[in-house]
Structures are given as C-alpha cells and as structure tokens.
mmCIF file of C-alpha atoms in Angstrom:
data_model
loop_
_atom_site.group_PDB
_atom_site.id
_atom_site.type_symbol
_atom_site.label_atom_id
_atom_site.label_comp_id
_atom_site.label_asym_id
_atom_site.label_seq_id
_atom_site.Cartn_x
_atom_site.Cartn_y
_atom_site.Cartn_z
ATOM 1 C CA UNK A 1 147.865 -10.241 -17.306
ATOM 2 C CA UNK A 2 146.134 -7.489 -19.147
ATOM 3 C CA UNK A 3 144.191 -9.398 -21.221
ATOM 4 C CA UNK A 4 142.623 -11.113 -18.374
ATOM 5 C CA UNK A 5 141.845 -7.891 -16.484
ATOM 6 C CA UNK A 6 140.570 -6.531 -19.592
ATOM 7 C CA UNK A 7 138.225 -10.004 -19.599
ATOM 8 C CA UNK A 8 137.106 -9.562 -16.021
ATOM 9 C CA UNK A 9 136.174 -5.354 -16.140
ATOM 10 C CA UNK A 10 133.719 -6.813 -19.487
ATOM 11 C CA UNK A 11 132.440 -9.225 -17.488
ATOM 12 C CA UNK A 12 131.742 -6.383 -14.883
ATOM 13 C CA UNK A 13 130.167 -4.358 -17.105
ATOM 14 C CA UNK A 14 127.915 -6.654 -18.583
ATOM 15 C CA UNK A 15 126.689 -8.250 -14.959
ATOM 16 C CA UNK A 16 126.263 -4.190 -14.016
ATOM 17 C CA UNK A 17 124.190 -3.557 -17.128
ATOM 18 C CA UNK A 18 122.165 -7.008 -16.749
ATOM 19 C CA UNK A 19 121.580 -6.041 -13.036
ATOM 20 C CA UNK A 20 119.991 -2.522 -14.070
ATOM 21 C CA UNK A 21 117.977 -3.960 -17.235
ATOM 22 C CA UNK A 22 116.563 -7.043 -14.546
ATOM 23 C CA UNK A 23 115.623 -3.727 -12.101
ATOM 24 C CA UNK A 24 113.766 -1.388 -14.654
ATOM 25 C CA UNK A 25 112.018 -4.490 -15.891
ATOM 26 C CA UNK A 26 110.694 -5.179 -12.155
ATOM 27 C CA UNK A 27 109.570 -1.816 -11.637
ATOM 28 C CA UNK A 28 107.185 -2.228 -15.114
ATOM 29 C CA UNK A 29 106.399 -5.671 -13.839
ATOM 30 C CA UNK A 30 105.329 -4.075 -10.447
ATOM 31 C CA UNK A 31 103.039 -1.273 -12.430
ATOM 32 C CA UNK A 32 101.430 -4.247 -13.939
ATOM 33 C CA UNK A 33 100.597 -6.302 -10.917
ATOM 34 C CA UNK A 34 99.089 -2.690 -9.425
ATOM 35 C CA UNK A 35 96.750 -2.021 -12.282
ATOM 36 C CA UNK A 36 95.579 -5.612 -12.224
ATOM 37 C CA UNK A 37 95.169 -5.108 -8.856
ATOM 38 C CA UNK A 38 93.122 -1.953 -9.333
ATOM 39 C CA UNK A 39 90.734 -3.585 -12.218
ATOM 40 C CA UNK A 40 90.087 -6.342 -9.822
ATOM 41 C CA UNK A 41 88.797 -3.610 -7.167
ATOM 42 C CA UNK A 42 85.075 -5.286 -6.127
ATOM 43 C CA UNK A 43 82.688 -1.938 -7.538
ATOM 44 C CA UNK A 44 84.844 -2.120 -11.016
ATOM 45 C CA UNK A 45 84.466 -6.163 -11.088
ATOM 46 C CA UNK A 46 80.910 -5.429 -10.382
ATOM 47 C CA UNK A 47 80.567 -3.249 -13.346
ATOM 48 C CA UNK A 48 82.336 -5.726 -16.099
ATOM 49 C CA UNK A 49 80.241 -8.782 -15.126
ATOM 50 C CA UNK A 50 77.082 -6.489 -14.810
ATOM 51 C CA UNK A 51 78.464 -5.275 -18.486
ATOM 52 C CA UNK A 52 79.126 -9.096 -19.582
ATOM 53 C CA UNK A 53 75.569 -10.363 -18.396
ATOM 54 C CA UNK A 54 74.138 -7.540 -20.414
ATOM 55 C CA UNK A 55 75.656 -8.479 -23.271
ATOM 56 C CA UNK A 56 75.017 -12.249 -22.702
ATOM 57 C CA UNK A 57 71.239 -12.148 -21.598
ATOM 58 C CA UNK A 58 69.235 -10.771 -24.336
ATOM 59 C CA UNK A 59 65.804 -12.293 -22.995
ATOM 60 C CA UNK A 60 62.774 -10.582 -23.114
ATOM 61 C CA UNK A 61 60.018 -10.052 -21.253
ATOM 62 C CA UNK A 62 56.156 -9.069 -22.149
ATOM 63 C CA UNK A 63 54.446 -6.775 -20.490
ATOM 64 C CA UNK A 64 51.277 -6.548 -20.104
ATOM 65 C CA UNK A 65 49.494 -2.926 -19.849
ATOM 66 C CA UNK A 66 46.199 -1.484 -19.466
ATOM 67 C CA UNK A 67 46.407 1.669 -22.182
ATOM 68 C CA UNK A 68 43.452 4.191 -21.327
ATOM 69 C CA UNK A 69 43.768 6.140 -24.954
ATOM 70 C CA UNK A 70 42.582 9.696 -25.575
ATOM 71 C CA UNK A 71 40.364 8.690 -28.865
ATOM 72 C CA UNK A 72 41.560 5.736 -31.217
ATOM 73 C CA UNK A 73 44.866 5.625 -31.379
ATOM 74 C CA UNK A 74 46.211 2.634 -33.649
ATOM 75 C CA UNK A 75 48.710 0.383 -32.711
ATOM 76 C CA UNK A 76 50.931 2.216 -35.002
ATOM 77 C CA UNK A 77 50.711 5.844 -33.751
ATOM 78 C CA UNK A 78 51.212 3.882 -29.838
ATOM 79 C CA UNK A 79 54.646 2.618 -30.902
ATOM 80 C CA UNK A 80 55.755 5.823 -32.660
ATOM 81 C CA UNK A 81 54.695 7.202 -29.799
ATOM 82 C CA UNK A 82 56.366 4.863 -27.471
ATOM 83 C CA UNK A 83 59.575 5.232 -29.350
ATOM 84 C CA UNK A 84 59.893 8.707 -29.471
ATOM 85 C CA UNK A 85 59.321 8.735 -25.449
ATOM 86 C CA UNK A 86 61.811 6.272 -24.805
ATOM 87 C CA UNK A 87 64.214 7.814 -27.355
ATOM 88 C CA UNK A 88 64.035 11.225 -25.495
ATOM 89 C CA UNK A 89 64.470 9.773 -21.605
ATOM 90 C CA UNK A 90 67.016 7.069 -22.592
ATOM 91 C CA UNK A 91 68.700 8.203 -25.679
ATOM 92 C CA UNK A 92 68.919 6.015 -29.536
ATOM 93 C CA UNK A 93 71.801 3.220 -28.003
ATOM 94 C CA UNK A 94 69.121 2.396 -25.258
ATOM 95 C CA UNK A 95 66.204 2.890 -27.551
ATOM 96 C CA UNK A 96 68.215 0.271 -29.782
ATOM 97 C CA UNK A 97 69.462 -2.014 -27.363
ATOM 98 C CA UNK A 98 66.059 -2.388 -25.484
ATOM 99 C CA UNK A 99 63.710 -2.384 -28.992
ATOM 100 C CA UNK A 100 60.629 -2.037 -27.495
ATOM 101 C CA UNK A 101 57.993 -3.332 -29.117
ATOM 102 C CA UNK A 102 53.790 -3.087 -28.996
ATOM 103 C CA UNK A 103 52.635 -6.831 -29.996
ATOM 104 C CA UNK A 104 49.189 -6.684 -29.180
ATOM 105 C CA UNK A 105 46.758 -3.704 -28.839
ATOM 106 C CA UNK A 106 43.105 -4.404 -28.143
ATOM 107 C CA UNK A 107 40.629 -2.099 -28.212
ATOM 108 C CA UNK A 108 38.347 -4.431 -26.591
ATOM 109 C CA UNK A 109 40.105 -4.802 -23.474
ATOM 110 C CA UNK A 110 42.250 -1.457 -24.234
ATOM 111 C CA UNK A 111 45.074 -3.742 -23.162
ATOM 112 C CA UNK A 112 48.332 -3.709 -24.874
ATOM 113 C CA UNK A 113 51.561 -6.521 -25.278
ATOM 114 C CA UNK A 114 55.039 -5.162 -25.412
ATOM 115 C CA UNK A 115 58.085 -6.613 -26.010
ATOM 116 C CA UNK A 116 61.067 -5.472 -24.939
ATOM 117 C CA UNK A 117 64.561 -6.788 -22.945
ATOM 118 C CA UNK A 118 64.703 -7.876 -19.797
ATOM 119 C CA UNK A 119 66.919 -5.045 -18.435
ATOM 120 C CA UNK A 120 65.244 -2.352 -19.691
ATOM 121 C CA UNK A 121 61.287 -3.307 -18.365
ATOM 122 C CA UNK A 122 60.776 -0.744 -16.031
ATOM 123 C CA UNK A 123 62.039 2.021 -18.277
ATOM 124 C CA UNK A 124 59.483 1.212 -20.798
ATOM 125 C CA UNK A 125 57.312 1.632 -18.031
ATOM 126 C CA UNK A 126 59.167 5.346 -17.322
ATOM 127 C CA UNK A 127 58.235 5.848 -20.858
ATOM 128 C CA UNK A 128 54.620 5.132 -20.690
ATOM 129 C CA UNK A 129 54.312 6.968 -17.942
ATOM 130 C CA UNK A 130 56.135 9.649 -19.929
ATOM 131 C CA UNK A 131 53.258 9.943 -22.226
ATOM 132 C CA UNK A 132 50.907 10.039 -19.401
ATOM 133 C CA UNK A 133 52.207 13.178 -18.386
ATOM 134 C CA UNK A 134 51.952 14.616 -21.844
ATOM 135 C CA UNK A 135 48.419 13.653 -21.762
ATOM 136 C CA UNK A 136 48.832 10.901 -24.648
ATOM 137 C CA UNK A 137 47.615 8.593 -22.671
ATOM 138 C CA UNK A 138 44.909 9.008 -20.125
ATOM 139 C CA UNK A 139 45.701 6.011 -18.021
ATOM 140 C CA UNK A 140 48.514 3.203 -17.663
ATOM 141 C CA UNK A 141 47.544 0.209 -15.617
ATOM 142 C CA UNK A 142 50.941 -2.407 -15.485
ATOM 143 C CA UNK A 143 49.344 -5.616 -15.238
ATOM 144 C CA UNK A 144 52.051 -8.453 -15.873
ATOM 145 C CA UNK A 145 55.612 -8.838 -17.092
ATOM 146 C CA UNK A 146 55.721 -12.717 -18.206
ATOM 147 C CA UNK A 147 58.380 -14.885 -20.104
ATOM 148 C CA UNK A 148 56.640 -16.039 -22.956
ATOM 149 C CA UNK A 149 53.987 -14.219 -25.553
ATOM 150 C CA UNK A 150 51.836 -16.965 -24.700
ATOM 151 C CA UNK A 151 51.137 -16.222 -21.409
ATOM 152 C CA UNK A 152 51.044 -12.579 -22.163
ATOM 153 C CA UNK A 153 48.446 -12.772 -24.951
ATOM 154 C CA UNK A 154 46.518 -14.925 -21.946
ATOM 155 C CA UNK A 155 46.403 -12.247 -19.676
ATOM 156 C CA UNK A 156 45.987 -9.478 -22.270
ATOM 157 C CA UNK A 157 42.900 -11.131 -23.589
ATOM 158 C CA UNK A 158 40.982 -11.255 -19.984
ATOM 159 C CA UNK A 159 39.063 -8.530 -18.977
ATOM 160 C CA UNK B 1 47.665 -10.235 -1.814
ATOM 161 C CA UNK B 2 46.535 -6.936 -3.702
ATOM 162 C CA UNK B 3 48.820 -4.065 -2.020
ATOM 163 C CA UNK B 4 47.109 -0.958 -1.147
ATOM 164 C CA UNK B 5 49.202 1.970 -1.576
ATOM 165 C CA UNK B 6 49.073 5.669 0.128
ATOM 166 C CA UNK B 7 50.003 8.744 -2.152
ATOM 167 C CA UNK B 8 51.727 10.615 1.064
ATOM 168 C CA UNK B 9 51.877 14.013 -1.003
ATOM 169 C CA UNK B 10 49.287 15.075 -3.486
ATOM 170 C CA UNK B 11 48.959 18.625 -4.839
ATOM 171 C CA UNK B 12 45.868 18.217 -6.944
ATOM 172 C CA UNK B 13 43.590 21.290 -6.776
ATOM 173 C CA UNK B 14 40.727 20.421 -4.630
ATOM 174 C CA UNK B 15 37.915 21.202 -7.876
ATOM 175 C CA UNK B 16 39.096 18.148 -8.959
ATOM 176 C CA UNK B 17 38.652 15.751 -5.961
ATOM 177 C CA UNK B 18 36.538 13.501 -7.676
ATOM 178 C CA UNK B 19 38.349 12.852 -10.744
ATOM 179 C CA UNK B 20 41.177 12.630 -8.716
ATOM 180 C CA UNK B 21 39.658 9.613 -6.357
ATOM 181 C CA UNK B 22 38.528 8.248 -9.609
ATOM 182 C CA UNK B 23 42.061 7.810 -10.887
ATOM 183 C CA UNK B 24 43.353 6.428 -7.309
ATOM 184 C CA UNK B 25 40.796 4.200 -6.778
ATOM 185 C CA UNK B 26 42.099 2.504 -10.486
ATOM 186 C CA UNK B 27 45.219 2.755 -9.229
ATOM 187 C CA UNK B 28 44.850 0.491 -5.786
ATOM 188 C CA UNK B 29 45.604 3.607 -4.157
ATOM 189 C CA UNK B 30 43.657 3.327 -0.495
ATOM 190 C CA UNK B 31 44.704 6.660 0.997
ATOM 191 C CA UNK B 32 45.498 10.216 -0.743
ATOM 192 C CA UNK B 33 47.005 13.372 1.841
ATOM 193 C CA UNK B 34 46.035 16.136 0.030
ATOM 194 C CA UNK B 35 47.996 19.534 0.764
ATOM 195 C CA UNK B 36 45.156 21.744 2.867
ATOM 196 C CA UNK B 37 42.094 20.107 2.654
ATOM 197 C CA UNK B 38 39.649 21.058 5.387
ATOM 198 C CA UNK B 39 39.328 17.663 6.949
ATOM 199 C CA UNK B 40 39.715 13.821 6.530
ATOM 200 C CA UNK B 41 36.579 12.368 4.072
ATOM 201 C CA UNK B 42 36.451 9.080 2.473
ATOM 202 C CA UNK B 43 35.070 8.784 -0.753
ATOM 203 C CA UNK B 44 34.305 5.776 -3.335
ATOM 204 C CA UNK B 45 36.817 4.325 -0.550
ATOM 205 C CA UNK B 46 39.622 6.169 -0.953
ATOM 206 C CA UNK B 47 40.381 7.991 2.118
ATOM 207 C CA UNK B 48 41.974 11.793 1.895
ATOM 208 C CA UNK B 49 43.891 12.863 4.749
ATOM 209 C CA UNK B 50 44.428 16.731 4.500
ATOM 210 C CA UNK B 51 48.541 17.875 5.262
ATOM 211 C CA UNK B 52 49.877 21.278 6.608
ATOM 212 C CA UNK B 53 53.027 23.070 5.461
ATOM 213 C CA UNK B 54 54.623 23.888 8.979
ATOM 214 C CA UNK B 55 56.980 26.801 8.891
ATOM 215 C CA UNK B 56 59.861 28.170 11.432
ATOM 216 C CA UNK B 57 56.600 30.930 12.781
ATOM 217 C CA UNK B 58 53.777 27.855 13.194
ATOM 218 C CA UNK B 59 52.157 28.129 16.039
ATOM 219 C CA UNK B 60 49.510 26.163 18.148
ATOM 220 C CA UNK B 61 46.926 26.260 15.787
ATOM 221 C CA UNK B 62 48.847 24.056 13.634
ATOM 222 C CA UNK B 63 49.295 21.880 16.192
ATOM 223 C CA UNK B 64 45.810 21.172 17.014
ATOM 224 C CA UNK B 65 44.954 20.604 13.762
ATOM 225 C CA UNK B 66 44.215 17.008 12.787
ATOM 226 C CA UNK B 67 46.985 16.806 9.823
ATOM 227 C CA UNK B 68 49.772 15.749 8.413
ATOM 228 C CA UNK B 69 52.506 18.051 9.265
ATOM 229 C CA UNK B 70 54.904 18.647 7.013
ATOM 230 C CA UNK B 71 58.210 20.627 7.001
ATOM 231 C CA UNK B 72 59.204 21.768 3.305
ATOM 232 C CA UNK B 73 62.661 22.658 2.408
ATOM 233 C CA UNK B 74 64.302 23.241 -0.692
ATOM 234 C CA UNK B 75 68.059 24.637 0.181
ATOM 235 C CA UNK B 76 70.439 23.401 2.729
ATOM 236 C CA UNK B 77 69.805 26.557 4.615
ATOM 237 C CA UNK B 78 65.731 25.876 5.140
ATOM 238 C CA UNK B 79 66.877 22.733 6.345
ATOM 239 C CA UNK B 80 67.880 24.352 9.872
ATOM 240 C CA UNK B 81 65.130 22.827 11.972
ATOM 241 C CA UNK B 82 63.948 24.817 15.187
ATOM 242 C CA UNK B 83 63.323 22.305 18.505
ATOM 243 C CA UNK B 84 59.849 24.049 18.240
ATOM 244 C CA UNK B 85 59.306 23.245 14.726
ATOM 245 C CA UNK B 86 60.768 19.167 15.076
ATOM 246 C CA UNK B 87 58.772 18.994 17.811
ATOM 247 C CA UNK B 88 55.370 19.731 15.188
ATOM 248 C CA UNK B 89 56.286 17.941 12.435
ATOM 249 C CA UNK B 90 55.541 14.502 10.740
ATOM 250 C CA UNK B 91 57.908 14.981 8.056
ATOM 251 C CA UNK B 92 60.133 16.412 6.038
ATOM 252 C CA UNK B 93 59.279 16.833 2.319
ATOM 253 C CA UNK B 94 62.356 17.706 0.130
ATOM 254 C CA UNK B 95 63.052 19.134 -3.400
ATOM 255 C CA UNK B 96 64.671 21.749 -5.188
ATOM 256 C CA UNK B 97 68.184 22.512 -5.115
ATOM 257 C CA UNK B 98 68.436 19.742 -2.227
ATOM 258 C CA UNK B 99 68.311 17.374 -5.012
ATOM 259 C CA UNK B 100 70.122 18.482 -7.662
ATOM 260 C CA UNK B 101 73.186 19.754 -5.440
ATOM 261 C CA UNK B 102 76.065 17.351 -4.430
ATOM 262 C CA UNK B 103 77.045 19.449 -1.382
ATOM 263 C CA UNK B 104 73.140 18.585 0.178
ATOM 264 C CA UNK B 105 75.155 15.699 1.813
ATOM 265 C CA UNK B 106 76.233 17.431 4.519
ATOM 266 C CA UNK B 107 72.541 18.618 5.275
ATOM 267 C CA UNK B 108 70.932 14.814 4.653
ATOM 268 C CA UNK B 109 73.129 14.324 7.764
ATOM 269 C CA UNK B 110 71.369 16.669 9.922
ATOM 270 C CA UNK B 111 68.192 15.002 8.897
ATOM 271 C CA UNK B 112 69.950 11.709 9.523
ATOM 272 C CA UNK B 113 70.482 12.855 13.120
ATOM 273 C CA UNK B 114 66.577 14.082 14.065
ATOM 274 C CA UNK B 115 65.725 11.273 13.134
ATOM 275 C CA UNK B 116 62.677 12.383 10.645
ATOM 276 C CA UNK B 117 60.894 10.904 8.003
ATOM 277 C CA UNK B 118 61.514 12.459 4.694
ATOM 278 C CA UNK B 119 58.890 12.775 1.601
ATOM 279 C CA UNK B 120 60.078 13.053 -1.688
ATOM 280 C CA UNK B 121 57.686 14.413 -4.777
ATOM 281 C CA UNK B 122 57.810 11.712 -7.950
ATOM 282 C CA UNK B 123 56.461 14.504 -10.509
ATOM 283 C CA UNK B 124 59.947 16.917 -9.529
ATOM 284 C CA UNK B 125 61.817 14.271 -10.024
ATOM 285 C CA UNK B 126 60.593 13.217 -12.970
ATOM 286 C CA UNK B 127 60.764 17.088 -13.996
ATOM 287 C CA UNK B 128 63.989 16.809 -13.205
ATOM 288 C CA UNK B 129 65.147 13.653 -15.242
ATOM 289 C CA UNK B 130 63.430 14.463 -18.214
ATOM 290 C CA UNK B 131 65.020 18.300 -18.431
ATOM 291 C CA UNK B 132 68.453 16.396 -17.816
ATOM 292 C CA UNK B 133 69.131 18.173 -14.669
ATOM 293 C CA UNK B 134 71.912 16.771 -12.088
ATOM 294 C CA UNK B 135 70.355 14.694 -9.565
ATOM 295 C CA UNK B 136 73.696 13.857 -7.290
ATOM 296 C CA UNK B 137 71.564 15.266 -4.170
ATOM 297 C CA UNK B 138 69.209 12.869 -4.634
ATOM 298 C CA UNK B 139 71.619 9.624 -4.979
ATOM 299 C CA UNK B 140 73.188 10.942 -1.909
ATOM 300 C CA UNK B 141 69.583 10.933 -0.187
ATOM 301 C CA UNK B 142 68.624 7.258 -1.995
ATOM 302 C CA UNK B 143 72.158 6.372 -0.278
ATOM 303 C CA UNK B 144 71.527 7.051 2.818
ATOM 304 C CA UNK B 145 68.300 5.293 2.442
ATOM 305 C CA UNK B 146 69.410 2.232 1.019
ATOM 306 C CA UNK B 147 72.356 2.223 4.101
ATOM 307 C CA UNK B 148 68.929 2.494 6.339
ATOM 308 C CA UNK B 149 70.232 5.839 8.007
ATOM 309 C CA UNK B 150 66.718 7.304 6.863
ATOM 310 C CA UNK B 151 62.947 6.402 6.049
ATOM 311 C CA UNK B 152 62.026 7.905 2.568
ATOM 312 C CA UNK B 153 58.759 7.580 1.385
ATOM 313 C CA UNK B 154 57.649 8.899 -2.303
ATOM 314 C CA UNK B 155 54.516 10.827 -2.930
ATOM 315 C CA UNK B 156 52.979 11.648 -6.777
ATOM 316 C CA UNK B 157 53.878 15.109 -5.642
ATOM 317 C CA UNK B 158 50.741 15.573 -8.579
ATOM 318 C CA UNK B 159 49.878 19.054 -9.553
ATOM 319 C CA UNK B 160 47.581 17.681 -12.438
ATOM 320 C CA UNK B 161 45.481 14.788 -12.858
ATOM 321 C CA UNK B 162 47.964 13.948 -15.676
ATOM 322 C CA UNK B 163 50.961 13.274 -13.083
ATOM 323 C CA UNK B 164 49.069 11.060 -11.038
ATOM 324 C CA UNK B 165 50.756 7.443 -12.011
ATOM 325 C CA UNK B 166 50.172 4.035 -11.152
ATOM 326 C CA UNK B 167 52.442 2.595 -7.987
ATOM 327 C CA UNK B 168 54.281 0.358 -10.272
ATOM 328 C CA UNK B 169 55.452 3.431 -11.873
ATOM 329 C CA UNK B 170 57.205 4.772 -9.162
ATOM 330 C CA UNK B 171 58.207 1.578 -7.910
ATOM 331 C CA UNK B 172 60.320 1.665 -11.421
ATOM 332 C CA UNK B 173 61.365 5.106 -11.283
ATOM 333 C CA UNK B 174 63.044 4.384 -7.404
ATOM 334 C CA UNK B 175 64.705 0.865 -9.278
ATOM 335 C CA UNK B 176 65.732 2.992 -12.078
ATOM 336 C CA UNK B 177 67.402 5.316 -9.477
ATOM 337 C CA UNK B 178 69.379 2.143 -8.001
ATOM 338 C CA UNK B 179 67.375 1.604 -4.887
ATOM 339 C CA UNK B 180 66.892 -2.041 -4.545
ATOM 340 C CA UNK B 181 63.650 -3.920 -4.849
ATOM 341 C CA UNK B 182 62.779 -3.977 -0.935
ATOM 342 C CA UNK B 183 63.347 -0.605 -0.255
ATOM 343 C CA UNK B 184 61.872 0.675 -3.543
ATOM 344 C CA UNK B 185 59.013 -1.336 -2.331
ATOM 345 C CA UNK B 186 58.734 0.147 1.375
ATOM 346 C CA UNK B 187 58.947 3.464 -0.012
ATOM 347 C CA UNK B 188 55.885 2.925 -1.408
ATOM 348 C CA UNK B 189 53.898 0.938 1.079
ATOM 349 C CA UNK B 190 55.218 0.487 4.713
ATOM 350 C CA UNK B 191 57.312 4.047 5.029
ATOM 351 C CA UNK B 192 54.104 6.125 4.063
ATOM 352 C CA UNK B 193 52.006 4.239 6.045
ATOM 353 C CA UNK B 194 54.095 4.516 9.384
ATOM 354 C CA UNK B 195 54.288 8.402 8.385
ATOM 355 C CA UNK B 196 50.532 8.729 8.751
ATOM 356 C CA UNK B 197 50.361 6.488 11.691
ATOM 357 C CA UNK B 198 53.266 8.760 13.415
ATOM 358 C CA UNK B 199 50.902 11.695 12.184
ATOM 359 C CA UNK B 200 47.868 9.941 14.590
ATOM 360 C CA UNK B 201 46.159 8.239 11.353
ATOM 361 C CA UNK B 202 45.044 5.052 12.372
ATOM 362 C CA UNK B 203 44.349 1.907 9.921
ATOM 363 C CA UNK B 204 46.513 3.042 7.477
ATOM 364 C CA UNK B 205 47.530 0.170 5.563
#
C-alpha cells in the first residue's frame, strides 16, 4: 500500500514539473512569435529588401556631364577632385560602394563620362555640384544617365 | 519636351545681373525672382521678376507693388502670421532653425492650416548638409509635402554666381532628401510656377 502511494506522489511530481517546464517553454515560444512579428513590421521589411536589392543590383549607370573647367584641368586632377567631394558629403563606405569613376573627359566638347552605381547617381551629381560651389568647376550641365558606355560615349561625343 | 524651370528665390547681387542671366539661360532656367529688383525686365529671354520681404509692419506700399511677396521666417516664433500680413503675402520662405529643429512640427502645422505656399533656399540647405547639421525640421516639412498637406517649391536661394546650379541638381538634392520623383519634380516646375501666377505673374511656365 505504501509502495504504491509512494509510486503515484512520483508520478505527481513529475506530471507537476513537466506541466511547469511545457509553460516556461510557451512563454519563450510566445517572445519568439512577437519579435518575428515585430521584424515583419511593413517600414522594417521595407528596409531589408531595400538593403537586399542593394546588395544584389550592382549596375551602373553613365552619366553624361557638361564640365565648364576653370583652366585645364586633366582628367586626373577631375577625379581626385571628384573623390575627395564625394568622400566629404557621403563618407569612404559610400565613396567605396558607389566608385565613381570619370571615363571620358573631352576637352573638345568639355563633356565628361562617369561611371558610377545605379543607387548612388544623383549623389555624384550632389558632388559635382559640390565643386561648383567651391568654384572648381565653373559650370555642370547633366546631360544623360544611360545603361551602357556605348551610348554614353555617343552622346558625350555630340556637341 | 525641354522643361523650363523658374528659380522662385535668387539672392544674387544685382551688379551681376548679366552674368547671372548668362548662367540661367544655360541652365533652361525661363524665369529668375530676384530679391528687390526695381521692376520685372526680360533679358537674353530670361525673365526677372523682382520679390519683397513682407514683415508684421508692411504696409500699403507693399501692396501695390508689382512683386512677389514673400514672408521670411526663421524660428517657430516669426512664424505667427498676422490676418494683415496673410492677407499680403505670396509665400512663405523658410530656413534657419525651422529646419534644423525637430519641434518646427508643430509650427509646419500652422502653415498647413493658412494654407500658404512655402519656399525653401537650396544653397542653406546645402550649407546645412555639408557642415553636418541636423536637418529633422526639414524631413518633417518634406513630410508634410510628400502627404500633400503643403506646396513646397525650391529656389537656388544663390548668394553667388557659384551657388547657382543646374535644375537637375536640385531635383537630386530633393530625391536625396526622400521626396519622391513627382513631387521632387513639381517642386521644381509646377509649384513655382503657380506661386508666381498666385503673385499676378502671368505666362509663367
């Protein structure tokens, strides 16, 4: 007779301990579900596919600008120059992730080619107009943004 | 279709007028207010309208001026418009602390509620990126804009020859600010142009 009460107040104890471990493991489950809930909120979705497409869409684009230069500036001194501009609005990881670059300078048509990624086009265009204000450059006409260099050079070559 | 875009607030001092139309006319700007010029000219095609700062004390001669009128406030507490003064002015131009303080919010609404345009100067904000100043009072403003509670239009704001830009410029300083491509768009073309015609300036396109 004792043994068997013995038997039952074990199993007891072991259905009352199972019962509290099944609870506090709800409660954890339930914190879950919330902050999955929370990370699917629409503004923070927003913000990890607009994160994702950055990181998936590296395309460029060419732009195609109309540089009014002080004297002769070389295409060298423009995209140290462009660089540093950049560098100071946007800051190195931007600099580095856009990598703007002058293709084409021609004196001829004081038009100018640069490369740089998609997302970042108008800042390059922030940037020119950076120097504008510091009086390196005396005009900036935005002409084009195209796909392809081809196109670009096209347009860059016309007067 | 070539746009034709109007510089709502210039600054230039007048001595340079002709460099200045120089630089407009290369960049497809068709009409330039100009902060008190005498009266409205035209040259090489480009069209100057003159504008008037109108104050809490303006009186009738500003009102019988032919000019832009235009209300300029700078602190939440020059942003207390008189029935006498609303009932002058074209528009509101805004800068200052108005941009760079988050609690301007509360004041955008009053400007939400009369109803009047407001100008905003490219060049301070520009000033004001490149320094790496706090621009939450402007967001707020660009929100309001982009909820269409307001009409916004940006002028050069241009103080120098050297901060006149092309449109395309500013058109990529309002994206880089979040505004989307219509209203970036309108803020340059249709919202300056139905601030002149409000102002009596006819043809404005």
């Amino acid at each position: 007779m004792e043994l068997l009460e013995v038997f039952f107040i074990v199993i007891a104890t072991s259905a009352l301990v199972l019962a509290i471990v099944t609870l506090h493991q709800l409660v954890l489950l339930r914190r879950k579900v919330k902050n999955a809930l929370i990370s699917l909120d629409s503004r923070i979705l927003k913000q990890v596919v607009k994160s994702i497409e950055r990181r998936r869409k590296h395309k460029n684009r060419y732009l195609v600008v109309r540089l009014v230069t002080q004297g002769n500036t070389s295409l060298n001194e423009l995209q140290e120059q462009l660089s540093e501009a950049f560098i100071e609005l946007y800051g190195k990881k931007n600099y580095s992730e856009a990598s703007p670059k002058i293709l084409y300078f021609s004196e001829k048509t004081s038009k100018a080619i640069i490369r740089v990624r998609s997302h970042y086009r108008w800042g390059v265009l922030l940037a020119l107009a950076y120097l504008e204000r510091k009086n390196v450059l005396n005009q900036v006409c935005p002409e084009r943004i195209t796909g392809t260099y081809r196109k670009a050079r096209k347009y860059a070559e016309t007067i | 279709m070539r746009l034709k875009y109007v510089d709502v607030s210039s600054k230039v001092p007048h001595f340079m007028l002709n460099q200045l139309v120089e630089k407009a006319r290369a960049y497809a700007y068709s009409t330039i207010v100009l902060r008190d010029l005498p009266t409205t000219e035209t040259l090489s095609n480009v069209r100057l309208i003159p504008s008037t700062l109108v104050d809490s004390g303006s009186g009738y001669h500003v009102v019988k001026s032919k000019s832009l009128k235009v209300f300029l406030a700078r602190t939440p507490e020059e942003l207390k418009l008189s029935n006498q003064v609303l009932r002058i002015l074209n528009a509101v131009e805004i800068g200052g602390k108005l941009l760079t303080d988050s609690r301007s919010r509360k004041s955008f609404v009053k400007l939400v509620n009369v109803r009047k345009p407001v100008i905003l100067n490219a060049s301070e904000i520009m000033d004001l990126i490149i320094s790496g100043k706090d621009i939450s009072g402007l967001q707020a403003l660009l929100s309001f804009y982009e909820r269409g509670r307001i009409t916004v239009a940006l002028g050069s704001g241009a103080r120098n020859l050297s901060e006149v830009h092309h449109p395309l410029t500013y058109y990529a300083l309002l994206l880089e600010l979040g505004l989307s491509e219509a209203k970036a768009l309108s803020a340059l073309t249709a919202n300056p142009a139905s601030i002149l015609r409000g102002a009596g300036f006819d043809g404005v396109t």
